[in-house]
C-alpha cells in the first residue's frame, strides 16, 4: 500500500545494500523484471509497475479495415486501437500498449501499441505460389498481409495447399517460413475442409507409434468379464444419429415396484484401453476432442478404438463404466451407483426411428414390443427430468441450426434446418442427469476432479439484454437484484417466434462454459455440480474423469503422492481441453460458414425471404429459413440515412422513420457470396409486389435444447452420407 517508484539507488538504500556484489544482484533483478515487463523505468529513471505508468500487456485483434481491439486481463473490456497506433503489430500478437485519450470520434479512451512482445501467428495455411524463381505462401487468411517467403518446400509444389511454420519475422511486412504439412492440391476434393482443419491443428491421421500401440493391445477379456458386473441380459440400447459410428453411451429404464424409475447409463470404458503415458494418450491429449465437419469426422482416437473396440456396437460384449440412478416422479435422484461392467446392447436405435415411434408413425422400423415399451418409458422419464430442470432455472435456447448436405465431390447440394426432437431430448436429459450425479458424488470426496463449469454472466451485459427485451415489450421483473437463471428462462419462454433472434443475442452475452479443477457450478444448467462423463470416445475431459473415478472408486488409490500428481494432471487437462474445445468449435463454424458461402455463390442476384437475426451500428444480419445468414450493410441501404438505437437494437431511417429490428421479416437480394472470406452480403428489396421470391430450403421446426453442453449436438452436424474417413 505504501509503494512508491524508486531509482536503482533508492532500492539499494531501502534494502540496505552496500557491497558491489549485492548491488550487482539488485541491478540484475531489476533488469530481469524490466525485461519481463513487470516493471518499467520512467523518465526520472524510477522503476514503477506497468499499471502505474498506464501501460498494459494484451493480445491484439486486427479487423479488415486496419483498426483493432486489444484484450487484456487487467481491463474490464477490450480497448480500441486505431490504424495509426498499431505500430507494426499483426493479428493475435502479444503487445505492450498504453492507454491514451482518443483523437477521433468514438471511445473516449483508446490504445497505442508501444512494442510487439511476441508474434501471435506461428503456423498458417495457404497455397504455394512461384514468383521470380522464389516460392511464397498465399495465405488463406485474407487479413494476414505479411509476405511469406518459403525457404524449404519439403516436397510441395505450386498450387499445393500447405501448412507452414514461420521461423523468422523480418518485419511486419515480410517473414520466412518452412512447409511442415502438404494438405493436397488446391482443387482436390475435400482439400478446402482439410485446410481449415489443419489451420486449427486437427489432422486425420495418427503417428506410426500410435498404430503400433493399438496393434499390440493384449486384453484378457475372460478376466475382465469375471471381475466386472454382467449386464448382458439387460434391455440396453443405444440411440444415435443414423450415420454415427462412435457409440459411447447406452441406456435403459426400468419402472420399479415403488413407482420410481431405475435409469441406467453405460459409457464405453475408454480409460481401460487408453492408458496414461502412452503415444495414444498423448495423441488424444493433443487433439482433446473429435471434430465433426460437413464431410468427415476427425476423431480424437483412431477408428480401431472409436468405431470398434470402444464403440458400443450391438450384439457384442463391451466394457463399460456404468451409472445407475433411482429417480422419483419429481425428477430427484434418490440413490446412485457407479461401477465397472460389461454389456451387450439389445438394439442400435436411431433418433429418426425413435421419433417415429413417439409420433405413432406406422412406417417406423422398430416393431419389437419390448423396445417400444422401453422408448415410452424413457420418454416419460425424460419429460420428468426436463420439467425438474426447467423449474430450477436451466436455460432453454431456441436457435436454428443448419445441416449441410454435400455430395461425393464435397459440393454442397442442400442446407436444411436441423430438428431437435423428442428422441434427442431423451438422450440429452439422461446425459445431463448422469453428469450431475457423477460430479456430485466425487465433489463430496474432496479430491482433485475435472468439472464442467459455467460462470455467472456479466451483470452489465445482462442488464443491457433486459433493457432490449423490455423495449421490445417483454416483462422484466428483476429490479437490481442478483439475476438468477430462472429469471432469464422466464424471459426466454416468453419470446415470440418473430423475436427468436433474442436467443442468440443472449447467448452471445453469456460466459463460455469451460473445464476447471474448481467447482463453481453451471449457471446455464442451474446445476451446482457438473462434469463431462458420458463421451470419452470423443472428449479427453471425459477420459480424465473416467481415470479419476477408477482411482477413487474402484482402486481406492488416494495416497498423498498420488493426489498431488492427479491435481497437476487435472489443472493441465482443464486448460488443454478448454482451449481445444474452442478450437474445434471455431473450426466447425469456419467450415460451415465457408460451405454456406460456397452454396450461395450460385444464387447471386436472386431474392429470398428472411428474418432479421441481429442489428448493429453497421447494418443488420438476415437469416434465411435454411440458417444461411448474411449482412445488409447500412451503406447498401440507399433509401435513407439510418441511425442505430442500441437500447432497442434497431435501425431507424432519419427521413422515412422506417424501422428495422430483430424478428422483422424482410425480402433481400443476394449481392455477393465469397467462399474464401466466408462472407455473404444482401441488400433489401423494397418493392412489396415482388413476382419472384426464392425460398431457401429448410422448414422451421422444433429446435429447443438446453444450449449448454448438449451431449451430442456438435457430434451430428456432419452430413448424413459418411465417407470411409469418418
XYZ file of C-alpha atoms in Angstrom:
726
model
C 0.000 0.000 0.000
C 2.956 2.356 0.640
C 4.520 1.556 -2.721
C 6.438 4.387 -4.410
C 8.570 4.353 -7.575
C 12.279 4.121 -6.786
C 15.538 4.520 -8.649
C 18.184 1.815 -8.556
C 19.943 3.783 -5.808
C 16.672 4.055 -3.932
C 16.202 0.272 -3.978
C 19.746 -0.222 -2.677
C 19.084 2.228 0.129
C 15.782 0.635 1.163
C 17.320 -2.840 1.025
C 20.406 -1.587 2.879
C 22.674 -2.921 0.165
C 26.245 -1.578 0.229
C 28.663 -4.079 -1.308
C 29.276 -4.074 -5.066
C 28.274 -7.731 -5.417
C 24.916 -7.116 -3.704
C 24.310 -4.010 -5.826
C 25.003 -6.041 -8.935
C 22.464 -8.639 -7.791
C 19.807 -5.939 -7.217
C 20.574 -4.464 -10.638
C 20.217 -7.862 -12.301
C 16.862 -8.500 -10.583
C 15.514 -5.089 -11.632
C 16.777 -5.674 -15.158
C 15.022 -9.059 -15.287
C 11.736 -7.558 -14.039
C 12.052 -4.827 -16.652
C 12.735 -7.380 -19.394
C 9.627 -9.318 -18.317
C 7.573 -6.092 -18.328
C 6.670 -6.375 -14.662
C 8.380 -3.026 -14.072
C 9.074 -0.090 -16.350
C 11.532 2.784 -15.952
C 10.151 6.326 -16.264
C 11.931 9.458 -17.470
C 13.277 10.056 -13.972
C 14.905 6.592 -14.032
C 12.471 5.355 -11.392
C 11.142 1.807 -11.567
C 7.361 1.534 -11.403
C 4.663 -1.042 -12.029
C 3.285 -1.154 -15.581
C -0.217 -0.109 -14.499
C 1.113 2.946 -12.677
C 2.611 4.027 -15.989
C -0.789 3.424 -17.638
C 0.758 0.560 -19.591
C -0.584 -2.961 -20.100
C 0.077 -6.208 -21.937
C -2.623 -7.723 -24.125
C -3.493 -9.530 -27.352
C -4.485 -7.522 -30.407
C -7.277 -8.482 -32.807
C -6.956 -6.547 -36.070
C -10.005 -6.061 -38.291
C -10.173 -5.965 -42.096
C -10.167 -2.149 -42.220
C -6.926 -1.934 -40.261
C -8.102 -0.870 -36.811
C -8.244 -3.337 -33.944
C -9.118 -4.164 -30.365
C -6.791 -5.247 -27.568
C -7.982 -7.683 -24.911
C -6.259 -7.507 -21.540
C -6.921 -9.451 -18.334
C -6.275 -6.319 -16.264
C -9.006 -4.319 -18.029
C -12.766 -4.874 -17.856
C -13.323 -4.560 -21.603
C -11.446 -4.606 -24.895
C -9.718 -1.372 -25.914
C -9.978 0.184 -29.368
C -6.732 0.879 -31.245
C -6.705 2.980 -34.393
C -4.945 2.031 -37.614
C -2.339 4.730 -36.923
C -1.476 3.333 -33.469
C -0.969 -0.352 -34.331
C 2.792 0.205 -34.690
C 3.646 -2.796 -36.862
C 1.645 -5.319 -34.843
C -0.136 -8.196 -36.553
C -3.297 -10.090 -35.707
C -3.056 -12.094 -32.436
C 0.272 -10.520 -31.440
C 1.041 -10.004 -27.753
C 1.703 -6.286 -27.380
C 2.754 -3.715 -24.818
C 0.342 -0.786 -25.052
C -0.539 2.464 -23.361
C -3.976 3.963 -22.745
C -4.351 7.367 -24.404
C -7.217 9.832 -24.965
C -8.919 9.071 -28.267
C -8.083 11.543 -31.030
C -11.224 10.890 -33.024
C -14.916 10.275 -32.541
C -15.731 7.043 -30.759
C -14.445 5.675 -27.443
C -13.017 8.328 -25.105
C -10.018 6.094 -24.353
C -8.052 4.117 -26.909
C -4.784 2.214 -27.015
C -1.421 2.893 -28.572
C 0.855 -0.070 -29.215
C 4.338 0.599 -27.855
C 6.005 -2.689 -28.706
C 5.286 -6.143 -30.123
C 6.306 -8.646 -27.434
C 5.645 -11.813 -29.423
C 4.092 -12.700 -32.747
C 0.768 -14.464 -32.371
C 0.813 -16.425 -35.594
C 3.438 -19.125 -35.935
C 1.603 -21.536 -38.240
C -0.501 -20.599 -41.238
C -2.256 -22.400 -44.108
C -2.308 -21.339 -47.737
C -1.325 -22.026 -51.339
C 2.215 -22.310 -52.695
C 2.886 -19.786 -55.484
C 6.036 -19.087 -57.514
C 7.207 -15.607 -58.485
C 10.609 -14.616 -59.910
C 12.094 -18.035 -59.075
C 11.056 -17.726 -55.427
C 8.287 -19.540 -53.606
C 5.717 -17.793 -51.456
C 2.620 -18.679 -49.452
C -0.672 -17.124 -50.474
C -2.404 -17.195 -47.101
C -5.989 -18.418 -46.717
C -6.370 -15.701 -44.069
C -7.212 -12.562 -46.044
C -6.326 -10.416 -43.022
C -2.753 -11.726 -42.979
C -0.905 -9.218 -45.169
C 2.681 -10.231 -44.376
C 4.627 -11.602 -47.363
C 5.652 -15.182 -46.561
C 8.718 -16.450 -48.403
C 9.088 -20.246 -48.318
C 12.667 -21.413 -47.769
C 12.033 -25.176 -47.524
C 9.266 -26.671 -49.678
C 9.646 -30.213 -48.272
C 8.160 -31.703 -51.444
C 5.458 -29.103 -52.048
C 4.925 -27.566 -55.495
C 2.908 -24.579 -56.755
C -0.886 -24.969 -56.307
C -0.381 -27.246 -53.312
C -2.293 -26.270 -50.183
C 0.182 -26.463 -47.303
C 0.730 -25.555 -43.688
C 3.887 -23.603 -42.907
C 5.827 -22.740 -39.792
C 7.068 -19.156 -39.602
C 10.597 -19.211 -38.212
C 11.511 -15.540 -38.628
C 9.589 -12.278 -38.872
C 11.941 -9.920 -40.698
C 9.338 -7.172 -40.173
C 5.565 -6.848 -40.102
C 5.787 -6.810 -43.919
C 7.843 -9.970 -44.518
C 8.537 -13.322 -42.848
C 10.348 -16.570 -43.648
C 8.719 -19.993 -43.339
C 9.078 -23.729 -43.992
C 6.425 -26.145 -45.252
C 5.586 -28.636 -42.493
C 2.472 -30.284 -43.966
C 1.227 -30.863 -47.512
C -2.576 -30.899 -47.427
C -3.166 -31.589 -51.128
C -3.728 -29.902 -54.476
C -5.957 -26.861 -54.118
C -8.568 -28.366 -56.478
C -8.674 -31.835 -54.887
C -11.936 -32.948 -53.292
C -12.084 -32.042 -49.610
C -8.860 -30.025 -49.517
C -10.838 -26.877 -48.665
C -12.184 -28.501 -45.492
C -8.856 -30.175 -44.664
C -7.130 -26.788 -44.950
C -9.387 -25.268 -42.304
C -8.896 -28.299 -40.053
C -5.115 -28.045 -40.461
C -5.242 -24.362 -39.548
C -6.654 -25.336 -36.152
C -4.220 -28.217 -35.692
C -6.579 -31.109 -36.466
C -5.281 -33.822 -38.802
C -6.939 -37.037 -39.917
C -4.082 -39.477 -39.420
C -2.112 -40.671 -36.399
C 1.566 -41.475 -35.936
C 3.101 -44.879 -36.620
C 3.778 -45.277 -32.873
C 0.073 -44.849 -32.077
C -0.970 -47.545 -34.551
C 1.706 -49.887 -33.213
C 0.391 -49.485 -29.668
C -3.146 -50.307 -30.804
C -1.990 -53.365 -32.743
C -0.099 -54.573 -29.671
C -3.075 -54.263 -27.328
C -3.457 -57.516 -25.435
C -6.708 -57.752 -23.473
C -7.652 -60.648 -21.209
C -11.412 -60.346 -21.681
C -12.155 -63.520 -19.717
C -10.510 -61.966 -16.665
C -12.392 -58.691 -17.170
C -15.747 -60.448 -17.516
C -15.144 -62.359 -14.273
C -14.371 -59.273 -12.193
C -16.952 -56.915 -13.737
C -20.717 -56.760 -13.347
C -22.510 -58.759 -16.048
C -25.291 -56.651 -17.627
C -25.642 -58.613 -20.860
C -29.163 -59.809 -20.011
C -30.482 -56.255 -19.582
C -32.561 -54.482 -22.223
C -29.950 -51.848 -23.081
C -29.990 -49.793 -26.291
C -28.021 -47.045 -27.997
C -29.781 -44.061 -29.594
C -27.693 -42.041 -32.043
C -27.742 -40.444 -35.461
C -28.098 -42.869 -38.348
C -24.556 -42.124 -39.519
C -22.823 -42.317 -36.127
C -20.044 -44.850 -35.701
C -18.552 -43.855 -32.332
C -21.275 -45.064 -29.968
C -20.064 -44.155 -26.490
C -23.299 -44.315 -24.454
C -26.077 -46.843 -23.976
C -29.203 -46.524 -21.832
C -32.084 -48.360 -20.237
C -35.009 -47.505 -17.957
C -36.948 -49.785 -15.634
C -40.088 -48.922 -13.702
C -39.697 -50.059 -10.108
C -42.496 -51.503 -7.915
C -42.388 -48.372 -5.716
C -43.249 -46.169 -8.697
C -39.736 -44.818 -9.172
C -37.519 -45.233 -12.211
C -34.172 -47.004 -12.458
C -32.122 -45.200 -15.093
C -29.026 -46.993 -16.335
C -26.436 -45.081 -18.352
C -23.495 -47.155 -19.563
C -20.431 -45.460 -21.023
C -17.640 -47.044 -23.072
C -14.671 -47.778 -20.800
C -12.127 -45.938 -22.941
C -9.759 -45.493 -19.996
C -9.246 -49.271 -19.949
C -7.724 -49.115 -23.447
C -6.096 -45.669 -23.415
C -3.535 -45.715 -20.624
C -1.522 -42.795 -19.295
C 1.968 -42.060 -20.633
C 1.455 -43.757 -23.990
C 1.713 -42.391 -27.523
C -2.026 -42.998 -27.857
C -2.788 -40.947 -24.751
C -0.522 -38.112 -25.903
C -2.255 -38.009 -29.298
C -5.669 -37.915 -27.613
C -4.488 -35.151 -25.266
C -3.191 -33.032 -28.147
C -6.498 -33.299 -30.026
C -8.669 -33.361 -26.878
C -11.826 -33.720 -28.945
C -13.218 -35.228 -32.103
C -14.126 -32.656 -34.743
C -17.329 -33.048 -36.757
C -17.139 -31.373 -40.161
C -19.524 -31.391 -43.112
C -17.801 -34.215 -44.990
C -15.761 -36.033 -42.347
C -15.052 -36.743 -38.716
C -11.543 -36.087 -37.425
C -11.520 -38.447 -34.439
C -9.764 -37.992 -31.117
C -8.946 -41.700 -31.185
C -8.073 -43.947 -34.162
C -11.007 -45.759 -35.767
C -9.900 -49.125 -34.382
C -10.839 -47.742 -30.959
C -13.506 -45.129 -31.711
C -15.549 -47.222 -34.129
C -14.672 -50.754 -32.994
C -13.106 -51.717 -29.648
C -14.710 -48.937 -27.585
C -17.875 -48.301 -29.597
C -20.951 -49.903 -28.012
C -21.968 -51.687 -31.193
C -24.995 -54.008 -30.960
C -24.917 -57.703 -30.089
C -21.279 -57.501 -28.924
C -19.898 -57.668 -25.389
C -18.353 -54.317 -24.476
C -16.563 -52.987 -21.381
C -18.295 -50.037 -19.719
C -18.378 -47.804 -16.683
C -21.986 -47.641 -15.567
C -24.044 -45.212 -13.538
C -27.416 -46.416 -12.300
C -29.791 -43.974 -10.610
C -33.101 -44.398 -8.820
C -35.203 -41.359 -9.721
C -38.594 -40.457 -8.274
C -41.542 -38.830 -10.044
C -40.242 -35.378 -9.092
C -37.020 -35.998 -11.010
C -34.885 -36.357 -7.876
C -32.024 -38.866 -7.749
C -32.634 -40.850 -4.544
C -29.559 -43.053 -4.791
C -26.956 -43.969 -7.365
C -24.123 -46.376 -8.051
C -21.049 -46.088 -10.278
C -19.359 -49.344 -11.270
C -17.382 -51.326 -13.853
C -19.319 -53.746 -16.015
C -19.863 -55.170 -19.459
C -22.938 -55.058 -21.668
C -24.331 -56.402 -24.918
C -26.677 -53.811 -26.388
C -30.007 -55.223 -27.487
C -30.516 -52.785 -30.361
C -28.882 -49.880 -32.142
C -31.663 -47.288 -32.459
C -31.630 -44.010 -34.364
C -33.163 -40.670 -33.430
C -35.297 -40.747 -36.558
C -36.849 -44.149 -35.825
C -37.412 -43.409 -32.113
C -39.167 -40.157 -33.053
C -41.419 -42.117 -35.400
C -42.432 -44.407 -32.525
C -43.203 -41.448 -30.265
C -45.301 -39.856 -33.030
C -47.148 -43.133 -33.734
C -45.767 -43.221 -37.263
C -46.608 -46.665 -38.712
C -43.577 -46.522 -41.013
C -41.072 -46.984 -38.200
C -38.578 -49.830 -38.482
C -38.964 -50.507 -34.740
C -41.528 -53.267 -34.194
C -40.236 -55.149 -31.129
C -42.834 -54.613 -28.328
C -40.110 -54.623 -25.649
C -38.238 -51.832 -27.418
C -41.405 -49.813 -27.999
C -42.325 -50.029 -24.296
C -38.771 -49.039 -23.349
C -38.957 -45.993 -25.630
C -42.177 -44.802 -23.991
C -40.739 -45.365 -20.511
C -37.622 -43.407 -21.451
C -39.724 -40.597 -22.879
C -41.824 -40.484 -19.725
C -38.749 -40.157 -17.511
C -37.102 -37.594 -19.790
C -40.186 -35.373 -19.562
C -39.980 -35.514 -15.762
C -36.288 -34.593 -15.877
C -36.923 -31.740 -18.308
C -39.675 -30.316 -16.107
C -37.492 -30.518 -12.993
C -34.553 -28.895 -14.780
C -36.629 -26.005 -16.087
C -38.226 -25.411 -12.684
C -34.805 -24.724 -11.173
C -33.963 -22.293 -13.984
C -31.977 -24.237 -16.569
C -31.816 -22.173 -19.757
C -33.520 -23.326 -22.957
C -32.367 -21.680 -26.157
C -34.228 -21.850 -29.452
C -31.535 -21.251 -32.037
C -31.898 -22.525 -35.620
C -29.118 -24.865 -36.690
C -28.315 -25.840 -40.253
C -27.435 -29.232 -41.641
C -25.157 -29.009 -44.672
C -25.543 -31.824 -47.208
C -22.618 -32.477 -49.574
C -22.096 -34.934 -52.408
C -19.093 -37.200 -53.030
C -17.238 -34.290 -54.653
C -17.599 -32.253 -51.464
C -20.047 -29.852 -53.120
C -22.961 -28.523 -51.092
C -26.221 -29.735 -52.596
C -28.576 -28.547 -49.861
C -28.778 -26.850 -46.484
C -31.621 -27.972 -44.258
C -32.880 -26.914 -40.858
C -31.818 -29.411 -38.207
C -34.658 -30.510 -35.955
C -34.118 -31.234 -32.267
C -36.953 -33.610 -31.410
C -38.138 -35.905 -28.604
C -35.582 -38.690 -29.108
C -32.711 -36.209 -28.979
C -34.242 -34.770 -25.809
C -34.328 -38.207 -24.152
C -30.586 -38.705 -24.563
C -29.822 -35.107 -23.642
C -31.709 -35.370 -20.351
C -30.190 -38.744 -19.464
C -26.670 -37.457 -20.093
C -27.229 -34.275 -18.064
C -28.584 -36.093 -15.004
C -25.726 -38.618 -15.208
C -23.078 -35.904 -15.411
C -24.631 -34.148 -12.415
C -24.799 -37.359 -10.401
C -21.166 -38.264 -11.064
C -19.950 -34.728 -10.310
C -21.837 -34.563 -7.011
C -20.575 -37.988 -5.955
C -16.911 -37.049 -6.458
C -17.304 -33.487 -5.138
C -18.038 -34.698 -1.614
C -14.888 -36.842 -1.632
C -12.927 -33.552 -1.674
C -10.438 -34.946 -4.182
C -8.998 -33.472 -7.415
C -11.604 -33.565 -10.180
C -12.337 -32.089 -13.588
C -15.574 -30.099 -13.560
C -17.544 -28.566 -16.390
C -18.332 -25.058 -15.172
C -20.252 -22.075 -16.460
C -19.784 -18.762 -14.697
C -22.487 -16.226 -13.987
C -22.942 -13.746 -16.845
C -21.598 -10.219 -16.693
C -24.185 -8.138 -14.849
C -23.839 -5.130 -17.159
C -24.330 -7.296 -20.252
C -27.421 -8.902 -18.744
C -28.900 -5.532 -17.834
C -28.349 -4.480 -21.432
C -30.217 -7.584 -22.627
C -33.053 -6.937 -20.169
C -33.316 -3.367 -21.463
C -33.506 -4.582 -25.063
C -36.151 -7.175 -24.115
C -38.128 -4.595 -22.134
C -38.074 -2.120 -25.022
C -39.390 -4.884 -27.272
C -42.371 -5.295 -24.957
C -41.320 -8.175 -22.697
C -41.869 -8.081 -18.951
C -38.651 -7.938 -16.936
C -39.202 -8.493 -13.220
C -35.622 -8.057 -11.995
C -35.104 -4.746 -10.209
C -31.448 -4.513 -9.350
C -31.347 -7.839 -7.518
C -28.920 -10.628 -8.324
C -30.013 -12.166 -11.602
C -30.891 -15.866 -11.470
C -31.096 -18.413 -14.307
C -34.825 -18.771 -13.600
C -35.452 -15.082 -14.337
C -33.629 -15.394 -17.640
C -35.528 -18.564 -18.528
C -38.858 -16.833 -17.863
C -37.965 -14.245 -20.498
C -36.755 -16.890 -22.967
C -40.059 -18.750 -22.641
C -41.999 -15.579 -23.467
C -40.019 -14.678 -26.583
C -42.263 -14.869 -29.629
C -41.469 -16.662 -32.869
C -40.703 -13.301 -34.515
C -38.134 -12.337 -31.866
C -36.188 -15.613 -31.779
C -33.023 -13.652 -32.560
C -33.055 -12.555 -28.921
C -31.964 -16.092 -28.003
C -28.767 -15.589 -29.999
C -28.264 -12.095 -28.549
C -28.445 -13.500 -25.018
C -26.232 -16.492 -25.803
C -23.505 -14.151 -27.068
C -23.695 -12.192 -23.818
C -23.214 -15.273 -21.653
C -19.886 -16.568 -20.387
C -18.436 -19.620 -22.131
C -18.637 -22.990 -20.382
C -15.144 -24.373 -19.706
C -13.348 -27.140 -17.825
C -11.914 -26.387 -14.399
C -10.412 -28.038 -11.331
C -12.598 -25.698 -9.257
C -16.318 -26.299 -8.970
C -18.237 -23.034 -9.325
C -21.393 -24.672 -10.651
C -23.014 -24.433 -14.060
C -25.140 -21.294 -14.464
C -26.716 -22.271 -17.788
C -27.936 -25.602 -16.428
C -28.675 -24.115 -12.978
C -26.628 -27.003 -11.617
C -24.422 -26.991 -8.509
C -22.319 -29.923 -9.702
C -21.500 -30.768 -13.287
C -18.864 -32.671 -15.231
C -18.441 -34.423 -18.576
C -18.512 -38.194 -18.068
C -20.571 -39.551 -20.941
C -18.431 -39.168 -24.099
C -14.878 -40.473 -23.535
C -14.504 -41.655 -27.138
C -14.690 -38.089 -28.426
C -13.708 -35.889 -25.439
C -10.471 -36.083 -23.484
C -12.144 -34.410 -20.495
C -14.414 -37.425 -20.081
C -11.444 -39.776 -20.363
C -9.741 -37.917 -17.490
C -12.939 -38.127 -15.438
C -13.084 -41.904 -16.008
C -9.487 -42.281 -14.853
C -10.198 -40.312 -11.685
C -13.283 -42.423 -10.970
C -11.210 -45.580 -11.397
C -8.573 -44.242 -8.966
C -11.068 -43.142 -6.307
C -13.956 -45.614 -6.513
C -12.503 -48.816 -7.962
C -8.823 -48.848 -6.942
C -9.217 -46.610 -3.863
C -5.839 -45.073 -4.670
C -5.952 -41.816 -2.689
C -2.455 -41.627 -1.238
C -0.935 -38.182 -0.741
C 1.643 -38.521 -3.527
C -0.995 -39.708 -5.969
C -3.340 -36.844 -5.042
C -0.569 -34.324 -5.732
C 0.110 -35.938 -9.104
C -3.569 -36.002 -10.046
C -4.002 -32.357 -9.048
C -1.375 -31.348 -11.609
C -2.962 -33.582 -14.252
C -6.419 -32.090 -13.692
C -5.160 -28.491 -13.920
C -3.295 -29.246 -17.148
C -6.245 -31.150 -18.620
C -8.684 -28.346 -17.747
C -6.629 -25.830 -19.700
C -5.903 -28.073 -22.683
C -9.457 -29.380 -23.131
C -10.958 -25.888 -22.840
C -8.575 -24.483 -25.457
C -9.006 -27.370 -27.897
C -12.787 -27.388 -27.500
C -12.784 -23.722 -28.521
C -10.512 -24.588 -31.472
C -12.874 -27.377 -32.559
C -15.947 -25.136 -32.368
C -14.190 -22.369 -34.309
C -13.048 -24.932 -36.884
C -16.551 -26.351 -37.303
C -18.093 -22.873 -37.572
C -15.493 -21.728 -40.108
C -16.103 -24.776 -42.298
C -19.876 -24.287 -42.061
C -19.595 -20.589 -42.954
C -17.279 -21.432 -45.865
C -19.634 -24.089 -47.225
C -22.692 -21.862 -46.805
C -20.961 -19.100 -48.768
C -19.938 -21.633 -51.435
C -23.546 -22.844 -51.691
C -24.899 -19.304 -52.075
C -22.405 -18.269 -54.795
C -24.680 -19.687 -57.498
C -27.649 -17.643 -56.258
C -26.108 -14.154 -56.594
C -28.805 -11.749 -57.827
C -31.703 -13.890 -56.612
C -34.226 -12.833 -53.980
C -35.102 -14.515 -50.699
C -37.368 -14.154 -47.716
C -35.608 -13.890 -44.376
C -35.772 -12.673 -40.809
C -33.551 -10.054 -39.170
C -31.436 -12.018 -36.695
C -29.223 -9.216 -35.369
C -28.890 -5.438 -35.679
C -25.651 -3.479 -35.296
C -24.411 0.052 -35.912
C -23.048 -1.005 -39.320
C -26.112 -2.886 -40.560
C -28.240 -5.921 -39.897
C -27.881 -9.643 -40.327
C -30.652 -11.502 -42.109
C -31.167 -15.240 -41.682
C -32.856 -17.342 -44.340
C -35.067 -20.302 -43.357
C -32.164 -22.697 -44.023
C -29.967 -20.802 -41.461
C -27.786 -19.069 -44.075
C -27.018 -15.640 -42.638
C -25.770 -12.541 -44.434
C -25.187 -8.857 -43.826
C -27.211 -5.941 -45.121
C -24.686 -3.136 -44.654
C -26.023 0.345 -43.873
C -24.064 1.614 -46.878
C -26.280 -0.598 -49.054
C -29.497 0.845 -47.560
C -29.878 3.649 -50.085
C -33.427 4.811 -49.339
C -32.448 6.753 -46.204
C -29.763 7.549 -43.652
C -30.207 5.011 -40.845
C -29.498 5.669 -37.168
C -28.693 2.823 -34.772
C -30.572 2.810 -31.457
C -28.578 0.472 -29.230
C -31.148 0.021 -26.434
C -33.695 -1.217 -28.968
C -31.220 -2.953 -31.294
C -32.976 -1.056 -34.039
C -32.105 0.886 -37.183
C -34.429 3.807 -37.928
C -34.498 5.959 -41.055
C -33.834 9.620 -40.351
C -36.264 10.804 -43.047
C -38.700 7.936 -43.609
C -38.758 6.736 -39.972
C -38.678 3.209 -41.394
C -37.633 0.786 -38.631
C -35.725 -2.477 -38.719
C -35.383 -4.646 -35.618
C -34.790 -8.264 -34.596
C -37.546 -10.553 -35.826
C -38.740 -8.398 -38.715
C -39.427 -10.319 -41.905
C -37.694 -8.845 -44.940
C -37.041 -9.596 -48.579
C -33.433 -9.473 -49.649
C -31.358 -9.796 -52.790
C -28.065 -11.666 -52.677
C -25.332 -9.182 -53.612
C -22.308 -11.415 -53.112
C -21.081 -14.650 -51.570
C -17.377 -15.330 -51.127
C -16.152 -18.773 -50.134
C -12.643 -17.577 -49.240
C -13.730 -14.753 -46.930
C -16.841 -16.706 -45.837
C -18.917 -13.546 -46.266
C -22.470 -13.243 -47.588
C -23.946 -9.825 -48.398
C -27.556 -8.880 -49.108
C -29.410 -5.715 -49.934
C -33.055 -5.047 -49.189
C -35.829 -5.439 -51.748
C -38.218 -2.581 -51.047
C -40.837 -3.385 -53.681
C -43.508 -5.398 -51.873
C -45.118 -6.615 -55.119
C -42.302 -8.983 -55.963
C -43.245 -11.600 -58.516
C -40.369 -13.968 -57.870
C -39.136 -14.686 -54.361
C -36.934 -17.742 -53.986
C -37.479 -19.559 -50.696
C -34.373 -21.209 -49.342
C -34.810 -24.885 -48.471
C -35.496 -25.951 -44.925
C -38.535 -25.608 -42.708
C -38.739 -24.146 -39.247
C -39.183 -26.882 -36.663
C -38.832 -27.684 -33.009
C -35.300 -26.828 -32.076
C -35.352 -26.130 -28.357
C -32.425 -27.504 -26.426
C -30.538 -26.683 -23.291
C -27.909 -24.781 -25.259
C -25.343 -25.852 -22.671
C -23.100 -28.838 -23.238
C -25.724 -30.682 -25.245
C -24.079 -34.087 -25.289
C -24.432 -34.845 -28.973
C -25.198 -31.510 -30.614
C -21.774 -30.957 -32.215
C -21.467 -34.645 -32.939
C -24.170 -34.764 -35.626
C -23.503 -31.583 -37.577
C -21.705 -33.552 -40.267
C -23.542 -34.845 -43.300
C -25.637 -37.976 -43.390
C -23.534 -39.703 -46.030
C -20.228 -40.501 -44.332
C -17.055 -41.267 -46.209
C -14.698 -44.019 -45.227
C -12.527 -41.424 -43.428
C -15.216 -40.981 -40.767
